[in-house]
XYZ file of C-alpha atoms in Angstrom:
375
model
C -75.296 59.682 77.591
C -78.479 58.651 79.282
C -82.151 59.552 77.719
C -84.140 62.042 79.674
C -86.581 59.774 81.630
C -89.982 61.167 80.633
C -91.910 58.017 79.089
C -93.004 54.769 80.776
C -91.563 52.137 78.375
C -92.910 48.724 77.503
C -90.218 46.258 77.370
C -90.797 45.795 73.724
C -88.140 46.726 70.751
C -89.817 46.865 67.218
C -87.245 46.854 64.671
C -89.653 46.215 61.608
C -93.248 46.509 60.633
C -95.412 45.541 57.714
C -98.994 46.310 57.019
C -100.963 45.770 60.180
C -97.903 43.987 62.097
C -94.941 44.981 64.353
C -92.020 42.749 64.672
C -89.561 42.956 67.362
C -85.622 41.866 67.523
C -86.681 38.202 68.156
C -89.203 37.946 65.251
C -92.010 38.316 67.625
C -94.987 39.606 65.692
C -97.601 41.978 67.275
C -100.999 43.064 65.815
C -101.064 46.771 65.464
C -104.483 47.895 66.680
C -103.089 51.460 67.937
C -101.080 52.890 65.099
C -98.561 54.833 67.324
C -101.328 57.246 68.229
C -103.422 56.895 65.008
C -100.391 57.997 63.120
C -100.116 54.738 60.805
C -102.990 55.292 58.333
C -102.084 53.615 55.314
C -100.538 50.519 57.149
C -96.696 49.882 57.918
C -94.179 50.037 55.019
C -96.826 50.283 52.449
C -95.030 49.645 48.937
C -96.199 52.932 47.279
C -95.011 54.923 50.273
C -91.762 53.230 50.685
C -91.037 53.778 46.793
C -92.192 57.651 46.928
C -90.025 58.404 49.755
C -86.899 56.565 48.431
C -87.229 58.113 45.305
C -87.826 61.632 46.595
C -84.939 61.531 49.083
C -82.523 60.493 45.851
C -83.613 63.427 44.417
C -83.688 66.328 47.299
C -85.080 65.623 50.542
C -85.286 69.218 51.726
C -84.569 72.694 51.037
C -85.542 76.364 52.499
C -89.196 77.638 52.439
C -87.503 80.527 50.427
C -87.644 78.850 47.087
C -90.319 77.160 44.996
C -91.587 73.766 46.119
C -94.175 72.654 43.563
C -94.747 69.320 46.056
C -96.523 71.800 48.318
C -99.000 72.906 45.697
C -99.475 69.612 44.679
C -100.308 68.531 48.034
C -102.588 71.438 48.882
C -104.661 70.627 45.705
C -104.660 66.894 46.395
C -105.746 67.725 49.802
C -108.791 70.104 48.561
C -110.012 67.232 46.315
C -109.759 64.241 48.765
C -111.202 66.283 51.900
C -113.822 68.108 50.164
C -112.631 71.422 51.924
C -112.859 74.047 49.039
C -111.200 77.248 48.895
C -109.317 76.977 52.196
C -105.587 77.604 52.208
C -102.844 75.318 53.340
C -100.003 76.162 55.966
C -97.612 73.170 56.538
C -95.562 72.479 59.859
C -94.180 69.273 61.516
C -96.650 68.145 64.050
C -100.275 68.498 65.710
C -98.879 70.596 68.606
C -97.264 73.072 65.834
C -100.521 73.049 63.936
C -102.563 74.207 66.726
C -99.733 76.769 67.932
C -100.081 78.107 64.610
C -103.776 77.907 64.356
C -104.156 79.855 67.860
C -101.404 82.420 66.732
C -102.966 83.262 63.686
C -106.721 83.461 65.585
C -105.163 86.231 67.641
C -103.428 87.900 64.677
C -106.719 88.056 62.847
C -109.011 89.007 65.552
C -106.878 91.381 67.675
C -107.748 89.225 70.690
C -105.830 87.026 72.742
C -108.074 84.686 75.402
C -109.328 81.217 74.131
C -111.948 78.953 75.090
C -111.228 75.223 74.989
C -112.956 72.169 76.689
C -112.591 69.747 79.891
C -110.706 66.618 78.688
C -109.281 68.205 75.486
C -105.739 67.567 74.603
C -104.085 70.019 71.739
C -100.281 69.679 72.209
C -97.399 70.098 74.273
C -96.206 73.555 72.781
C -96.622 76.933 74.507
C -100.281 77.966 73.662
C -101.290 74.423 72.760
C -100.481 72.947 76.132
C -102.170 75.986 78.005
C -105.651 75.285 76.240
C -105.139 71.300 77.030
C -107.199 70.270 80.114
C -104.128 68.636 82.349
C -102.532 70.636 84.806
C -99.813 67.799 85.034
C -98.241 69.058 81.931
C -98.507 73.147 81.909
C -95.557 74.555 83.174
C -95.690 78.027 84.754
C -94.389 79.640 81.785
C -97.332 78.409 79.751
C -100.111 79.344 82.434
C -99.578 83.242 81.160
C -102.130 82.323 78.438
C -105.257 83.690 78.767
C -107.598 80.335 78.768
C -111.074 79.312 79.868
C -111.842 75.627 80.081
C -115.585 74.986 79.857
C -117.550 71.607 79.861
C -117.875 70.009 76.622
C -121.268 71.015 75.349
C -121.927 74.079 77.402
C -123.311 76.584 75.034
C -124.556 79.245 77.466
C -121.054 79.163 79.435
C -119.608 79.559 75.596
C -121.827 82.648 74.835
C -120.909 84.229 78.353
C -117.212 83.973 77.619
C -117.549 85.302 73.954
C -119.963 88.301 74.659
C -117.108 89.908 76.598
C -115.421 90.206 73.185
C -112.098 89.105 74.342
C -111.917 85.776 72.851
C -109.758 85.214 69.776
C -110.386 81.477 69.457
C -112.621 78.572 70.497
C -110.605 75.354 69.903
C -112.477 71.825 69.879
C -112.109 68.164 69.220
C -114.946 66.903 67.617
C -114.164 63.639 68.819
C -111.771 63.767 71.897
C -108.519 61.705 71.630
C -106.545 61.187 74.911
C -109.482 62.520 76.757
C -111.406 59.413 76.193
C -113.442 59.469 72.697
C -116.161 61.807 74.139
C -118.213 63.482 71.351
C -121.044 66.205 72.022
C -124.221 66.881 70.317
C -125.115 68.385 66.896
C -126.626 71.463 68.677
C -123.652 72.044 70.630
C -121.108 71.827 67.467
C -123.502 73.951 65.010
C -124.407 76.204 68.177
C -120.399 76.974 68.792
C -119.860 77.453 65.092
C -122.831 80.195 65.230
C -121.527 81.930 68.272
C -117.756 82.282 66.921
C -119.393 83.891 63.808
C -121.549 86.068 65.852
C -118.846 87.305 68.194
C -115.876 87.704 65.659
C -113.979 84.524 67.156
C -112.031 81.823 65.165
C -113.513 78.237 65.196
C -110.731 75.949 65.081
C -111.322 72.328 64.616
C -108.713 70.098 66.044
C -108.675 67.240 63.721
C -104.918 66.125 64.627
C -106.019 62.601 65.520
C -109.561 62.344 63.943
C -108.462 63.666 60.499
C -107.587 61.980 57.289
C -110.054 59.307 57.073
C -110.000 57.907 60.574
C -113.523 58.481 61.270
C -114.884 57.260 57.892
C -115.404 60.701 56.730
C -111.997 62.724 55.993
C -112.930 64.974 58.962
C -114.911 64.455 61.897
C -116.255 67.928 62.001
C -117.754 67.118 58.449
C -120.742 65.319 60.214
C -122.257 68.670 60.996
C -123.078 71.790 59.720
C -120.251 73.765 60.422
C -117.498 75.905 58.739
C -114.162 76.061 60.797
C -111.980 79.119 60.460
C -109.105 76.821 60.926
C -108.728 72.962 60.957
C -105.560 71.558 62.339
C -104.383 68.086 61.448
C -101.159 65.956 61.660
C -101.085 62.234 62.822
C -102.506 60.102 59.841
C -101.172 62.862 57.462
C -97.828 61.314 57.021
C -98.010 57.669 58.009
C -95.023 58.176 60.210
C -93.137 61.020 58.604
C -93.576 64.099 60.605
C -96.082 66.613 59.275
C -98.601 68.911 60.156
C -100.651 71.841 58.708
C -103.667 73.687 59.105
C -106.228 74.594 56.770
C -107.210 78.426 56.756
C -110.591 79.825 55.700
C -110.077 82.436 53.163
C -111.599 85.152 55.277
C -108.237 85.217 57.098
C -105.553 87.114 54.974
C -101.856 86.004 54.914
C -99.056 88.533 54.976
C -95.189 87.883 54.653
C -93.832 86.874 58.054
C -96.973 86.140 59.889
C -96.287 82.293 59.995
C -93.066 80.553 59.555
C -91.209 77.234 59.678
C -87.609 75.775 58.732
C -88.765 72.168 58.018
C -92.420 72.209 57.542
C -93.701 71.309 54.255
C -90.214 69.754 53.176
C -90.173 67.399 50.142
C -89.985 64.358 51.957
C -93.146 65.442 54.045
C -95.049 66.371 50.998
C -94.582 63.309 49.311
C -95.294 61.322 52.384
C -98.608 62.870 52.553
C -99.248 62.914 48.990
C -98.605 59.281 49.143
C -101.244 59.043 51.834
C -103.872 60.723 50.292
C -103.493 58.568 46.743
C -103.731 55.298 48.862
C -106.715 56.583 51.032
C -108.376 57.383 47.339
C -107.183 54.299 45.529
C -107.826 51.686 48.439
C -111.214 53.338 49.158
C -109.727 53.242 53.025
C -112.430 55.915 54.110
C -114.972 53.127 53.116
C -112.981 50.409 54.576
C -113.088 52.442 58.031
C -117.053 52.562 58.204
C -117.386 48.838 57.082
C -114.640 47.497 59.585
C -116.117 49.854 62.139
C -119.797 48.358 61.758
C -118.421 44.885 62.147
C -116.368 46.109 65.249
C -119.611 47.478 66.904
C -121.491 44.194 66.230
C -118.657 42.196 67.820
C -118.782 44.629 70.987
C -122.259 42.961 71.734
C -120.621 39.736 72.688
C -118.348 41.250 75.186
C -118.721 40.865 79.002
C -118.365 43.529 81.353
C -118.440 46.230 78.567
C -119.715 49.392 79.774
C -120.210 51.385 76.543
C -118.622 51.918 73.116
C -117.281 55.384 72.012
C -115.922 57.116 68.956
C -116.654 56.807 65.278
C -115.048 55.051 62.376
C -111.522 53.673 63.222
C -111.574 56.229 66.276
C -112.900 53.907 68.803
C -112.908 53.277 72.607
C -114.389 50.428 74.798
C -115.164 51.719 78.258
C -115.520 49.201 81.378
C -116.312 49.360 84.734
C -112.508 48.808 85.791
C -109.488 49.889 84.999
C -108.001 48.533 81.881
C -104.130 49.014 82.872
C -103.650 45.135 83.300
C -106.025 44.150 80.508
C -103.756 46.261 78.340
C -100.602 44.557 79.475
C -102.062 41.141 78.818
C -103.265 41.744 75.525
C -99.544 43.044 74.658
C -97.728 40.389 76.338
C -99.912 37.272 76.213
C -101.748 38.080 72.951
C -99.262 40.155 71.105
C -101.677 42.947 70.016
C -101.362 46.725 70.764
C -104.085 48.755 71.842
C -104.071 52.478 73.756
C -105.177 54.146 76.822
C -106.633 57.465 77.595
C -107.050 59.786 80.347
C -109.956 57.962 81.270
C -108.574 54.736 83.212
C -111.392 52.688 82.289
C -111.231 53.088 78.524
C -109.316 50.797 76.187
C -108.510 52.887 72.906
C -108.652 51.322 69.254
C -106.939 53.419 66.487
C -105.586 50.598 63.884
C -104.279 51.507 60.290
C -107.174 52.233 58.017
C -105.990 49.105 56.034
C -107.278 46.838 58.914
C -109.361 44.023 57.989
C -112.282 41.964 59.839
C -109.859 39.088 60.474
C -107.685 41.207 62.608
C -110.715 42.470 64.546
C -111.785 38.703 64.886
C -108.237 38.186 66.518
C -108.713 41.244 68.749
C -112.126 40.138 70.296
C -111.073 36.421 70.615
C -108.126 37.685 72.685
C -110.194 40.433 74.507
C -112.992 37.751 75.537
C -110.613 35.078 76.690
C -109.215 37.804 79.342
C -112.819 38.829 80.377
C -114.571 35.464 80.578
């Protein structure tokens, strides 16, 4: 049986990984500055991660959400402590798309409205409602287009109030730093203004932290730079260091009821242990502080890069924007210099999303390679 051909693939076959490096079947070593779309947060094959998951799977890996699972409560408590998001409640699922899908559904239940406002260049997933609020017509099927969605310019407070005043919007969803779209971030005035408008018009304010959460920006969530209180926070990628897990944090003003949300695999024993390990390692190894320190070093190094137009992002969610398409540069970094980086909807943007364990010497290797190709 052949595979359904939906991914353009590089001719590289990773067979093992450790720390900051990925190895192919020929033992070729690649420096990973992309983390599989910001998924690898505490480094590949972290010893505590391997140990904890191995021990858990030897006990019990999965059972239904109709029984007690104390690991879910343990994860919720640890998440509250490390994130600083007090009094929120946790619902667990399996991916970022599922997290946003549940966030949108819950908003509609809570407000009894159905329209959603999202923003240009946003990406929120590929499931039904999540893809409908994503600004990419190529991935929205006719069946998804039945959703009532308005896409505004990021930063358009006037347009946002014009939409909300009609009183038919259940949710406003925004990435505080856009991922796939190209690392754009709006102003304090916009984010804090949007939060106030949502509260004024009984609309749920959803912070999509799927890529920017779990310490990637140097804070636990990107929205915490601003004075806002999201009604729902979605999260996934770095949450499990590669084990599939997602979730939403739900403000206590939103009430739960039996059957409101549900999942078969969400919050299983292995997923909880994976995420608990990530949180413990982030805390014990001071990885948010490391993200800030390495980011500062990275930004200093960019000052010596020729043909660089601008640097975008925060912490270890970074983008280098050039005045030319970066596709060939990215290929040279992979095949000649053995360094993984990422691209974006913006064809001129090179994305850098390394594990939070990255060190300055890894950044040096990247910039040496980059300058050798640009000189």
